[in-house]
């Protein structure tokens, strides 16, 4: 993949969009951690904690990229990504974590640990969208994570107000999953014609969005019944 080619730019925007859709709760948790510290330390812990989280995320994402080079794991990663896309559509995140770190270093460690534990889905998705390009991973994370941290409230409000973004996010994840599956060493020999590949990608996106739409509507109907 050549730098600044159409494929590179498309993959970069996919990574940024995936992070914006999946990582809102991570940003809220960073804000919760910072509130436990004196006001003079809050901005500093957000900056240091975010930078530490970015570095750690890059390391684990690059590790995931290398793991996905093993035959068969691209297919497994694609299936997992389909599950993540459906989970994004049908579940409402409920963060029960109440960070209580009072020291600066304790707060930074809490941010790093929470970002990793809550960001495993991001790591798999970004690793798949990068298609083995390490530069894409680094640029995408350095662009998207600061946006999430400092604009988390805005991002979450947009997603809440315009549910279409959730469906777009799920579609991007399904599209990324389809590309992972068709690039797997065990699948690639059977998909050599562009038309079946395109039909498979469109079908997978349609299935994920349709199932998510039905289940999301069912969940909303049940929640209204118990109100």
PDB file of C-alpha atoms in Angstrom, residues 4 9 18 23 67 74 77 101 108 110-112 115 125 160 168 173 189 192 201:
ATOM      1  CA  UNK A   4      -1.058   8.864   0.275  1.00  0.00           C
ATOM      2  CA  UNK A   9      -6.300   7.489   2.662  1.00  0.00           C
ATOM      3  CA  UNK A  18     -13.715   3.359  13.957  1.00  0.00           C
ATOM      4  CA  UNK A  23     -13.803   4.839  21.999  1.00  0.00           C
ATOM      5  CA  UNK A  67      -0.471 -11.615  14.750  1.00  0.00           C
ATOM      6  CA  UNK A  74      -7.352 -12.759   9.586  1.00  0.00           C
ATOM      7  CA  UNK A  77     -10.289 -11.468  13.376  1.00  0.00           C
ATOM      8  CA  UNK A 101      -6.958   7.032  42.015  1.00  0.00           C
ATOM      9  CA  UNK A 108      -1.993   7.892  34.811  1.00  0.00           C
ATOM     10  CA  UNK A 110      -5.597   3.943  35.800  1.00  0.00           C
ATOM     11  CA  UNK A 111      -6.013   5.710  32.446  1.00  0.00           C
ATOM     12  CA  UNK A 112      -3.544   3.350  30.730  1.00  0.00           C
ATOM     13  CA  UNK A 115      -7.839   2.342  27.980  1.00  0.00           C
ATOM     14  CA  UNK A 125     -10.661  -3.176  14.474  1.00  0.00           C
ATOM     15  CA  UNK A 160     -26.687   9.962  20.634  1.00  0.00           C
ATOM     16  CA  UNK A 168     -22.275   3.934   9.667  1.00  0.00           C
ATOM     17  CA  UNK A 173     -16.603  -2.407  10.823  1.00  0.00           C
ATOM     18  CA  UNK A 189      -7.752 -18.889  -3.204  1.00  0.00           C
ATOM     19  CA  UNK A 192     -10.336 -14.627  -7.139  1.00  0.00           C
ATOM     20  CA  UNK A 201     -18.740  -7.408   1.123  1.00  0.00           C
TER      21      UNK A 201
END
